Amino acid sequence: MTEQLTFDELGTPLRETTFVVFDLETTGGRAGEDAITEIGAVKVRGGRVLGEFATLVDPERGIPPQVTALTGITQVMVTGAPRLATVLPAFLEFAAGAVLVAHNSGFDVGFIKAACERLGYPWRRPTVVCTVRLARRVLTRDEAPSCRLSALAALFGVAEQPNHRALTDARATVEVLHHLLERVGSVGVHSLEELVAYLPEVTAEQRRKRSLAAHLPSVPGVYLFRGPSEEVLYVGTASDLRRRVRQYFTASEGRKRLREMVALAVRVDAVECAHPLEAEVRELRLISAHRPAYNRRSKNPGGAWWLVLTDEAFPRLSVVRAPRAGALGPFRSRRLAEAAAETLQDAVPLRACAQRIPARKPSGTPCALYELGRCKAPCAGLQSAADYAPAADAFRRLVAGVDTAPLDALAAQLDALAQAHRFEDAAARRDRVSALVRALDRAQRLAALAALPELVAARPDGSGGWEFAVVRHGRLASAGVARRGVPPMPVVESLVAGAETVVPGEGPLLGAPAEEVGVVLRWLERPGTRLVRCDTPWASPAGGAGSWRGWVARADAGRDQYRDAGH
């Protein structure tokens, strides 16, 4: 007797699958180097349009004439448009939980992934359907000698003809997708899982190992691929463990590195979690503990860079990996930390030389910064330690959120550049100051969270219940849920009673890993999160960089006076 498939094994019917069909216009074809100028997206399910997303994007660079000729997007059109730092989170929210669809998806998804990496947003590995690949699988060469979007639109007689504008092309791709799904339905493809498996380029090894996901539950959690010697090969997180792991055995997993990992894997273990925040934190901790060969991120929790004052009579700014209290950071790269130091030195006369200067009778030679008026040459004995101390104190007060005088000085320098009609210099300086303010603001928000002995917060789970997190000194100490109809406060009391004890340590985050504090902070700052309990006031410093967020927003939107005057 043949065993009947369960509903879970049948997969998600295509008519119940939410697709976000999107298209990008860019300044060129290289995701790591060129920039996005327009995003258009259409959310559909069961043939119905659920919503649309469309915006021009300031690429922060010139648009090549040949690109303007192709798309019709001019420099004037993107002047004053929001920057990608503003647009990207809105697009990710619009597309959250949906299957991404694009025509030649490698191009569009590549730009979005590169943007996520550059701006610090995690890439959630959504299922991706490429209509080019699907068309090549479904249509014969006689039917479709070319799989260009315009050719497929003509073949199917779609109402919205593509014109190299993002929303129009996304609408055309929606119609093409629906026609292609009708074709695959005639060959027995009726679920999302069947559609992904139907696409080409699934290796025999991937198909053979699909059974590794059979025992996994459909709950949030962390999965661990293990090799023949029980070694952890790869760690990942999922809102649905079974569905996510099954994707590794389909055509949607095109990364050569992870296909190699699948070939080595002999088992998949799972850690069930109360909700996605717990899963993301446990993923970070497991990657740090096991350092899996096939994970690229988070393997070194001490890998961030920090900006500190050296401990000497004439302290200077130094970029380090092991911070102490009063450090500015974390920065994702040494280059970003050094750029912040250079910007600060435009406003705070700290020495830039690396030589050690004795407190008494220094006898060095003044450097070029002295000639430029940016250093008072303590190395040559032209400035005493007492006279030098206010510069070091200015950095400490800025980082602590006591005083933003250095930022005021930098803003005054911008005014001077604009008044001198040096608009390009002003724009470059504005971007450097904006990056510094962001770093300061984030550092102060992280430090404020790490200082709290205990905080309890809740978020709606989307089904009438609540997700809870107990946070102690920036670390997730306990997590749980109260399902719909369950009294929430007894659940909270139980979670608090059983929460991990966190002993504060040293450094700006009191020993908490910066990446974990950042994950928890993002969850807490999302709209809809509510504070249940916080015995100690949680606030950013009154004199901190948070007061400059409006300035940064204007800079990001390209609406500040320096940019407008320059154009």
Coordinates of C-alpha atoms in Angstrom, one line a residue:
M1 CA 0.0 0.0 0.0
T2 CA 1.4 3.4 -0.9
E3 CA 1.8 5.8 2.0
Q4 CA -0.3 8.9 1.6
L5 CA 1.5 12.2 1.7
T6 CA 0.8 14.6 4.6
F7 CA -0.3 18.2 3.8
D8 CA 3.2 19.4 4.9
E9 CA 4.8 17.0 2.5
L10 CA 2.6 18.3 -0.3
G11 CA 4.1 21.7 0.2
T12 CA 2.6 25.2 -0.2
P13 CA 0.1 25.4 -3.1
L14 CA 1.2 28.0 -5.6
R15 CA -2.2 29.7 -5.4
E16 CA -1.5 30.3 -1.7
T17 CA 2.1 31.5 -2.2
T18 CA 2.9 35.2 -1.8
F19 CA 5.3 36.4 -4.5
V20 CA 7.1 39.7 -4.6
V21 CA 8.0 40.4 -8.2
F22 CA 10.6 43.1 -8.4
D23 CA 12.9 44.9 -10.8
L24 CA 15.8 47.3 -10.3
E25 CA 17.3 50.0 -12.5
T26 CA 21.0 50.7 -11.8
T27 CA 24.0 52.8 -12.9
G28 CA 25.7 49.7 -14.3
G29 CA 25.9 45.9 -14.1
R30 CA 28.3 45.3 -11.1
A31 CA 26.5 44.8 -7.8
G32 CA 29.5 45.6 -5.7
E33 CA 30.4 48.8 -7.5
D34 CA 27.4 50.3 -9.3
A35 CA 24.3 51.7 -7.6
I36 CA 20.6 51.3 -7.6
T37 CA 18.5 54.2 -9.2
E38 CA 15.0 52.7 -9.0
I39 CA 13.1 49.9 -7.3
G40 CA 9.7 48.6 -8.4
A41 CA 7.9 45.7 -6.9
V42 CA 4.5 44.0 -7.0
K43 CA 3.2 41.7 -4.3
V44 CA 0.8 39.0 -5.6
R45 CA -1.0 35.9 -4.3
G46 CA -3.5 33.7 -6.1
G47 CA -3.5 36.0 -9.2
R48 CA -4.4 39.1 -7.1
V49 CA -2.2 42.2 -6.6
L50 CA -1.8 42.8 -2.8
G51 CA 0.4 45.9 -3.1
E52 CA 3.0 47.8 -5.0
F53 CA 6.3 49.4 -4.0
A54 CA 8.0 52.0 -6.2
T55 CA 10.6 54.7 -5.7
L56 CA 13.5 56.4 -7.3
V57 CA 16.8 56.1 -5.4
D58 CA 19.6 58.6 -5.2
P59 CA 22.7 56.6 -6.4
E60 CA 25.0 59.2 -4.8
R61 CA 27.0 59.3 -8.1
G62 CA 26.5 60.2 -11.7
I63 CA 24.3 58.2 -14.1
P64 CA 26.2 57.3 -17.3
P65 CA 24.6 58.8 -20.4
Q66 CA 24.1 55.3 -22.0
V67 CA 22.0 54.3 -18.9
T68 CA 19.9 57.4 -19.1
A69 CA 19.3 56.7 -22.8
L70 CA 18.1 53.2 -22.0
T71 CA 16.0 53.9 -18.9
G72 CA 15.1 57.5 -19.2
I73 CA 16.2 58.1 -15.6
T74 CA 18.2 61.4 -15.5
Q75 CA 20.4 62.9 -12.8
V76 CA 17.7 65.5 -12.2
M77 CA 15.1 62.8 -11.5
V78 CA 17.1 61.3 -8.7
T79 CA 18.2 64.6 -7.2
G80 CA 16.3 64.8 -3.9
A81 CA 15.2 61.1 -4.1
P82 CA 15.7 59.0 -0.9
R83 CA 19.0 57.2 -0.6
L84 CA 19.3 53.5 -0.4
A85 CA 19.9 53.6 3.3
T86 CA 16.3 54.9 3.6
V87 CA 14.8 52.8 0.9
L88 CA 16.3 49.4 1.6
P89 CA 14.7 48.7 5.0
A90 CA 11.3 49.7 3.5
F91 CA 11.7 47.3 0.6
L92 CA 12.9 44.4 2.9
E93 CA 9.8 45.0 5.0
F94 CA 7.6 44.9 1.9
A95 CA 9.1 41.7 0.7
A96 CA 9.4 40.0 4.1
G97 CA 8.1 36.4 4.1
A98 CA 7.5 36.3 0.4
V99 CA 9.1 34.4 -2.5
L100 CA 11.2 36.8 -4.5
V101 CA 10.7 36.8 -8.3
A102 CA 12.8 38.7 -10.9
H103 CA 13.7 38.4 -14.5
N104 CA 17.3 37.3 -14.5
S105 CA 17.2 37.2 -10.7
G106 CA 20.9 36.9 -10.3
F107 CA 21.3 40.5 -11.3
D108 CA 18.6 42.0 -9.1
V109 CA 19.1 39.8 -6.1
G110 CA 22.8 40.4 -6.4
F111 CA 22.3 44.2 -6.0
I112 CA 20.0 43.7 -3.0
K113 CA 22.3 41.3 -1.3
A114 CA 25.3 43.7 -1.8
A115 CA 23.2 46.5 -0.4
C116 CA 22.3 44.5 2.7
E117 CA 25.9 43.6 3.3
R118 CA 27.0 47.2 2.9
L119 CA 24.3 48.7 5.1
G120 CA 24.4 46.0 7.8
Y121 CA 21.1 44.2 7.1
P122 CA 21.0 40.4 7.4
W123 CA 20.2 38.6 4.1
R124 CA 17.4 36.1 5.1
R125 CA 18.0 33.7 2.1
P126 CA 14.4 33.9 0.7
T127 CA 13.3 31.5 -1.9
V128 CA 14.0 33.1 -5.3
V129 CA 12.3 32.3 -8.6
C130 CA 14.0 33.5 -11.8
T131 CA 11.5 33.9 -14.7
V132 CA 14.4 33.6 -17.2
R133 CA 15.3 30.1 -15.9
L134 CA 11.7 29.1 -15.6
A135 CA 11.0 30.2 -19.2
R136 CA 13.9 28.2 -20.5
R137 CA 12.6 25.2 -18.6
V138 CA 9.0 25.6 -19.8
L139 CA 9.2 27.0 -23.3
T140 CA 10.7 25.5 -26.4
R141 CA 13.3 27.3 -28.6
D142 CA 10.8 27.5 -31.3
E143 CA 8.3 29.2 -29.0
A144 CA 10.8 31.6 -27.5
P145 CA 14.1 32.0 -29.3
S146 CA 14.8 34.8 -26.8
C147 CA 13.9 34.9 -23.1
R148 CA 14.3 38.6 -22.8
L149 CA 11.4 40.2 -20.9
S150 CA 10.2 42.2 -23.9
A151 CA 10.2 39.0 -26.0
L152 CA 8.2 37.0 -23.4
A153 CA 5.8 39.9 -23.0
A154 CA 5.2 39.9 -26.7
L155 CA 4.8 36.1 -26.7
F156 CA 2.1 36.1 -24.0
G157 CA 0.5 39.4 -25.1
V158 CA 0.8 41.0 -21.7
A159 CA -1.0 44.3 -21.1
E160 CA 2.0 46.1 -19.4
Q161 CA 4.8 46.3 -21.9
P162 CA 8.3 46.6 -20.3
N163 CA 10.1 49.9 -20.9
H164 CA 13.2 49.7 -18.6
R165 CA 11.4 51.4 -15.7
A166 CA 11.3 49.4 -12.5
L167 CA 7.6 49.2 -11.7
T168 CA 6.5 48.8 -15.3
D169 CA 8.9 46.0 -15.8
A170 CA 7.9 44.4 -12.5
R171 CA 4.2 44.5 -13.6
A172 CA 5.1 42.9 -16.9
T173 CA 7.1 40.2 -15.1
V174 CA 4.0 39.4 -13.0
E175 CA 2.0 38.6 -16.1
V176 CA 4.9 36.6 -17.5
L177 CA 5.1 34.7 -14.2
H178 CA 1.4 33.8 -14.2
H179 CA 1.6 32.5 -17.8
L180 CA 4.6 30.4 -16.9
L181 CA 2.9 29.0 -13.8
E182 CA -0.1 28.0 -16.0
R183 CA 2.4 26.0 -18.2
V184 CA 4.0 24.2 -15.2
G185 CA 0.6 23.3 -13.8
S186 CA 0.0 21.2 -16.8
V187 CA 3.0 19.0 -16.0
G188 CA 2.0 18.5 -12.4
V189 CA 3.7 21.3 -10.6
H190 CA 1.2 22.7 -8.1
S191 CA 3.3 23.7 -5.0
L192 CA 6.1 26.0 -4.3
E193 CA 8.4 23.1 -3.4
E194 CA 7.6 21.4 -6.7
L195 CA 8.2 24.6 -8.6
V196 CA 11.7 25.0 -7.1
A197 CA 12.5 21.4 -7.7
Y198 CA 11.3 21.6 -11.3
L199 CA 13.9 24.3 -12.1
P200 CA 17.1 23.0 -13.6
E201 CA 20.5 22.7 -12.0
V202 CA 19.6 20.5 -9.0
T203 CA 22.5 18.1 -8.5
A204 CA 22.0 14.4 -7.9
E205 CA 23.6 14.8 -4.5
Q206 CA 21.1 17.5 -3.5
R207 CA 18.2 15.2 -4.5
R208 CA 19.6 12.2 -2.7
K209 CA 19.9 14.1 0.6
R210 CA 16.5 15.6 0.8
S211 CA 15.6 13.1 3.4
L212 CA 18.0 14.9 5.8
A213 CA 15.2 17.5 6.3
A214 CA 12.4 14.9 6.8
H215 CA 12.5 14.9 10.6
L216 CA 12.7 18.6 11.2
P217 CA 9.8 20.5 12.7
S218 CA 8.1 23.5 11.1
V219 CA 9.0 25.9 13.8
P220 CA 11.5 28.7 14.3
G221 CA 15.0 27.7 15.2
V222 CA 18.6 27.0 14.3
Y223 CA 19.8 24.2 12.1
L224 CA 23.3 22.6 12.1
F225 CA 24.6 20.6 9.1
R226 CA 27.1 18.0 10.4
G227 CA 29.8 16.2 8.6
P228 CA 31.0 12.5 8.8
S229 CA 33.1 13.2 11.9
E230 CA 30.2 15.0 13.7
E231 CA 31.9 18.4 12.9
V232 CA 29.5 21.3 12.4
L233 CA 29.8 22.3 8.7
Y234 CA 27.2 25.1 8.7
V235 CA 24.8 26.9 11.0
G236 CA 21.7 28.8 9.9
T237 CA 18.5 30.2 11.2
A238 CA 14.9 29.8 10.0
S239 CA 11.4 30.8 10.8
D240 CA 10.4 27.4 9.6
L241 CA 13.2 24.8 10.0
R242 CA 11.8 22.1 7.8
R243 CA 11.0 24.4 4.9
R244 CA 14.3 26.3 5.0
V245 CA 16.5 23.2 5.2
R246 CA 14.6 21.6 2.3
Q247 CA 15.6 24.6 0.1
Y248 CA 19.3 23.4 0.3
F249 CA 18.2 20.4 -1.7
T250 CA 16.6 22.4 -4.5
A251 CA 17.6 24.6 -7.4
S252 CA 17.1 27.7 -5.2
E253 CA 20.5 26.9 -3.6
G254 CA 22.9 27.9 -6.3
R255 CA 25.9 28.8 -4.2
K256 CA 28.8 26.4 -5.1
R257 CA 30.2 26.6 -1.6
L258 CA 27.0 25.4 0.0
R259 CA 26.4 22.8 -2.6
E260 CA 29.8 21.4 -1.6
M261 CA 28.7 21.5 2.1
V262 CA 25.5 19.6 1.3
A263 CA 27.6 16.9 -0.4
L264 CA 29.6 16.5 2.8
A265 CA 26.7 16.6 5.2
V266 CA 25.4 13.4 6.8
R267 CA 23.0 14.9 9.3
V268 CA 21.0 18.0 10.2
D269 CA 20.4 18.9 13.8
A270 CA 17.9 21.5 15.0
V271 CA 17.5 23.7 18.0
E272 CA 13.9 24.8 18.3
C273 CA 13.4 28.4 19.4
A274 CA 10.5 30.3 20.8
H275 CA 10.7 33.0 18.1
P276 CA 13.0 34.4 15.4
L277 CA 14.9 36.7 17.9
E278 CA 16.0 33.7 19.9
A279 CA 16.9 31.8 16.8
E280 CA 19.1 34.7 15.5
V281 CA 20.9 35.0 18.9
R282 CA 21.4 31.2 19.2
E283 CA 22.8 31.2 15.6
L284 CA 25.4 33.8 16.5
R285 CA 26.4 31.9 19.6
L286 CA 26.6 28.5 17.8
I287 CA 28.7 30.0 15.0
S288 CA 31.0 31.6 17.5
A289 CA 31.4 28.3 19.4
H290 CA 31.8 25.9 16.5
R291 CA 33.3 28.2 13.8
P292 CA 31.8 26.2 11.0
A293 CA 34.0 25.9 7.8
Y294 CA 31.1 27.0 5.5
N295 CA 29.9 30.0 7.5
R296 CA 31.4 33.3 6.5
R297 CA 29.9 35.7 9.1
S298 CA 29.9 35.9 12.9
K299 CA 32.7 33.3 13.3
N300 CA 34.8 35.8 15.3
P301 CA 32.7 37.7 17.9
G302 CA 35.8 39.8 18.7
G303 CA 36.3 40.7 15.0
A304 CA 34.8 44.2 15.2
W305 CA 37.0 47.3 15.2
W306 CA 36.9 50.1 17.8
L307 CA 38.3 53.5 18.2
V308 CA 40.0 54.3 21.5
L309 CA 42.3 56.8 23.1
T310 CA 45.7 55.4 23.9
D311 CA 46.8 55.5 27.6
E312 CA 49.6 58.0 27.6
A313 CA 50.4 61.6 28.5
F314 CA 49.4 62.8 25.0
P315 CA 46.8 60.2 23.9
R316 CA 46.0 59.6 20.3
L317 CA 43.2 57.7 18.5
S318 CA 44.0 54.1 17.9
V319 CA 42.0 51.4 16.0
V320 CA 41.8 48.2 18.1
R321 CA 39.9 44.9 18.4
A322 CA 39.8 44.7 22.2
P323 CA 38.0 47.8 23.4
R324 CA 37.9 49.2 26.9
A325 CA 35.3 51.6 28.4
G326 CA 35.0 54.8 26.4
A327 CA 35.7 53.2 23.0
L328 CA 33.7 54.2 19.9
G329 CA 32.4 51.4 17.9
P330 CA 31.9 48.7 16.8
F331 CA 32.9 49.3 13.1
R332 CA 32.6 46.5 10.5
S333 CA 36.0 47.2 9.1
R334 CA 39.3 48.8 10.0
R335 CA 38.8 51.2 7.1
L336 CA 35.6 52.6 8.5
A337 CA 37.1 53.1 12.0
E338 CA 40.1 54.9 10.4
A339 CA 37.7 57.1 8.4
A340 CA 35.9 58.1 11.7
A341 CA 39.2 58.9 13.3
E342 CA 40.2 61.2 10.3
T343 CA 36.8 63.0 10.5
L344 CA 37.2 63.5 14.3
Q345 CA 40.7 64.9 13.8
D346 CA 39.2 67.6 11.6
A347 CA 37.4 69.0 14.7
V348 CA 39.4 67.7 17.7
P349 CA 43.2 68.6 17.6
L350 CA 44.4 65.2 18.6
R351 CA 47.8 64.2 17.3
A352 CA 47.9 61.6 14.5
C353 CA 51.5 60.5 14.8
A354 CA 52.2 57.0 16.3
Q355 CA 55.4 57.9 18.3
R356 CA 55.4 57.8 22.0
I357 CA 55.8 61.3 23.5
P358 CA 57.3 61.6 27.0
A359 CA 55.4 63.8 29.4
R360 CA 58.5 65.9 30.1
K361 CA 60.9 67.5 27.6
P362 CA 59.6 66.0 24.3
S363 CA 62.1 66.8 21.4
G364 CA 60.4 65.7 18.2
T365 CA 59.9 67.6 15.0
P366 CA 56.5 69.1 14.0
C367 CA 54.7 67.3 11.2
A368 CA 52.6 68.6 8.4
L369 CA 49.4 68.7 10.6
Y370 CA 51.1 71.4 12.7
E371 CA 51.7 73.5 9.5
L372 CA 48.0 73.0 8.6
G373 CA 46.9 74.1 12.1
R374 CA 45.4 70.7 13.0
C375 CA 47.9 69.8 15.7
K376 CA 49.8 71.9 18.2
A377 CA 53.0 69.7 18.0
P378 CA 53.2 68.3 21.5
C379 CA 55.9 66.0 20.0
A380 CA 58.2 69.1 19.8
G381 CA 57.3 70.5 23.2
L382 CA 55.1 73.2 21.8
Q383 CA 52.1 72.0 23.8
S384 CA 52.0 70.8 27.4
A385 CA 50.1 67.8 28.6
A386 CA 47.7 70.1 30.5
D387 CA 47.0 72.2 27.3
Y388 CA 46.6 68.9 25.3
A389 CA 44.1 67.3 27.8
P390 CA 41.0 69.2 26.6
A391 CA 41.3 67.6 23.1
A392 CA 41.2 64.1 24.7
D393 CA 38.4 65.1 27.0
A394 CA 36.4 66.4 24.0
F395 CA 36.6 62.9 22.4
R396 CA 35.6 61.2 25.7
R397 CA 32.6 63.6 26.2
L398 CA 31.5 63.1 22.6
V399 CA 31.5 59.3 22.9
A400 CA 29.8 59.4 26.3
G401 CA 27.0 61.6 25.0
V402 CA 27.8 64.5 27.2
D403 CA 28.7 67.1 24.5
T404 CA 28.5 67.2 20.7
A405 CA 30.9 70.2 20.4
P406 CA 33.1 68.4 17.8
L407 CA 30.0 67.8 15.6
D408 CA 29.1 71.5 15.9
A409 CA 32.6 72.3 14.7
L410 CA 32.3 69.9 11.8
A411 CA 29.0 71.5 10.8
A412 CA 30.6 74.9 10.9
Q413 CA 33.3 73.7 8.6
L414 CA 30.6 72.5 6.2
D415 CA 29.0 76.0 6.2
A416 CA 32.4 77.5 5.4
L417 CA 32.9 75.1 2.5
A418 CA 29.5 75.9 1.1
Q419 CA 30.0 79.6 1.5
A420 CA 33.2 79.3 -0.5
H421 CA 31.3 77.5 -3.2
R422 CA 33.3 74.3 -2.7
F423 CA 30.2 72.1 -3.0
E424 CA 32.0 68.9 -3.9
D425 CA 34.2 69.2 -0.9
A426 CA 31.2 70.1 1.3
A427 CA 29.3 67.0 0.0
A428 CA 32.2 64.7 0.7
R429 CA 32.6 66.2 4.2
R430 CA 28.9 65.9 4.8
D431 CA 28.9 62.2 4.0
R432 CA 31.9 61.7 6.4
V433 CA 30.2 63.6 9.2
S434 CA 27.0 61.6 8.6
A435 CA 28.8 58.3 8.9
L436 CA 30.5 59.5 12.1
V437 CA 27.1 60.6 13.6
R438 CA 25.6 57.2 12.7
A439 CA 28.5 55.4 14.4
L440 CA 28.2 57.6 17.5
D441 CA 24.4 57.2 17.7
R442 CA 24.6 53.4 17.3
A443 CA 27.4 53.1 19.9
Q444 CA 25.4 55.1 22.4
R445 CA 22.2 53.1 21.8
L446 CA 24.2 49.8 22.2
A447 CA 25.9 51.0 25.4
A448 CA 22.5 52.2 26.8
L449 CA 21.1 48.8 26.3
A450 CA 24.1 47.0 27.7
A451 CA 23.9 49.1 30.8
L452 CA 20.4 47.8 31.7
P453 CA 20.5 45.0 34.4
E454 CA 17.2 43.7 33.1
L455 CA 14.6 44.5 30.5
V456 CA 11.5 42.5 29.4
A457 CA 9.9 43.3 26.1
A458 CA 7.1 41.8 24.0
R459 CA 6.0 41.7 20.3
P460 CA 2.8 40.4 18.7
D461 CA 3.4 37.0 17.2
G462 CA 0.9 37.7 14.3
S463 CA -1.6 35.1 15.6
G464 CA -3.1 36.9 18.6
G465 CA -0.3 35.9 21.0
W466 CA 2.9 37.5 22.2
E467 CA 6.7 36.8 21.8
F468 CA 8.7 37.7 25.0
A469 CA 12.4 38.5 25.5
V470 CA 14.2 38.9 28.8
V471 CA 17.4 41.0 28.1
R472 CA 20.2 41.4 30.7
H473 CA 23.1 43.7 30.0
G474 CA 22.4 43.5 26.2
R475 CA 22.3 39.7 26.1
L476 CA 19.2 37.6 25.5
A477 CA 18.7 35.8 28.8
S478 CA 15.4 34.1 28.2
A479 CA 12.8 33.8 25.4
G480 CA 9.2 32.5 25.2
V481 CA 5.7 32.9 23.8
A482 CA 2.2 33.2 25.2
R483 CA -0.1 31.8 22.6
R484 CA -3.5 33.3 21.9
G485 CA -5.8 32.9 24.9
V486 CA -2.9 32.2 27.3
P487 CA -2.5 34.8 30.1
P488 CA 0.8 36.6 29.3
M489 CA 2.0 37.7 32.7
P490 CA 2.5 34.3 34.3
V491 CA 4.6 33.4 31.2
V492 CA 6.7 36.5 31.8
E493 CA 7.2 35.7 35.4
S494 CA 8.3 32.2 34.5
L495 CA 10.7 33.5 31.9
V496 CA 12.3 36.0 34.3
A497 CA 12.6 33.3 37.0
G498 CA 14.4 31.0 34.7
A499 CA 16.5 33.5 32.8
E500 CA 20.3 33.2 32.5
T501 CA 22.3 35.1 35.0
V502 CA 24.5 37.7 33.2
V503 CA 27.4 39.2 35.1
P504 CA 28.6 42.4 33.5
G505 CA 32.1 42.5 32.3
E506 CA 34.5 45.1 31.0
G507 CA 34.4 47.4 28.0
P508 CA 31.9 49.7 26.4
L509 CA 29.3 46.9 26.2
L510 CA 30.1 45.4 29.6
G511 CA 31.4 42.2 28.0
A512 CA 28.4 41.5 25.8
P513 CA 29.2 40.6 22.2
A514 CA 28.6 43.6 20.0
E515 CA 26.8 41.6 17.3
E516 CA 24.4 40.0 19.8
V517 CA 23.6 43.4 21.4
G518 CA 22.9 44.8 17.9
V519 CA 20.5 41.9 17.0
V520 CA 18.6 42.5 20.3
L521 CA 18.5 46.2 19.8
R522 CA 17.1 45.9 16.3
W523 CA 14.3 43.7 17.6
L524 CA 13.5 46.1 20.4
E525 CA 13.4 49.1 18.1
R526 CA 11.1 47.5 15.6
P527 CA 7.6 49.1 15.4
G528 CA 5.2 47.2 17.6
T529 CA 7.6 46.1 20.3
R530 CA 6.4 46.9 23.8
L531 CA 8.3 47.3 27.1
V532 CA 6.8 45.0 29.7
R533 CA 9.3 45.8 32.5
C534 CA 12.4 47.9 32.8
D535 CA 13.4 48.8 36.4
T536 CA 16.2 51.1 35.3
P537 CA 15.4 53.9 32.9
W538 CA 16.4 53.1 29.3
A539 CA 17.4 56.1 27.3
S540 CA 20.1 57.4 25.0
P541 CA 22.2 60.3 26.5
A542 CA 20.5 63.7 26.3
G543 CA 23.7 65.2 24.9
G544 CA 24.3 62.4 22.5
A545 CA 24.4 61.9 18.8
G546 CA 20.7 61.0 18.7
S547 CA 20.0 64.7 18.6
W548 CA 21.6 64.8 15.2
R549 CA 19.3 62.2 13.6
G550 CA 17.3 64.9 11.9
W551 CA 20.5 66.3 10.4
V552 CA 21.5 62.8 9.2
A553 CA 18.1 62.2 7.7
R554 CA 18.3 65.4 5.7
A555 CA 21.8 64.4 4.5
D556 CA 20.6 61.0 3.5
A557 CA 17.7 62.4 1.6
G558 CA 20.0 64.7 -0.3
R559 CA 18.0 67.7 0.7
D560 CA 20.5 69.6 2.7
Q561 CA 21.8 73.0 1.5
Y562 CA 25.2 71.8 0.4
R563 CA 23.9 69.2 -2.0
D564 CA 21.1 71.4 -3.4
A565 CA 23.5 74.3 -3.9
G566 CA 25.9 72.0 -5.7
H567 CA 23.3 71.0 -8.2

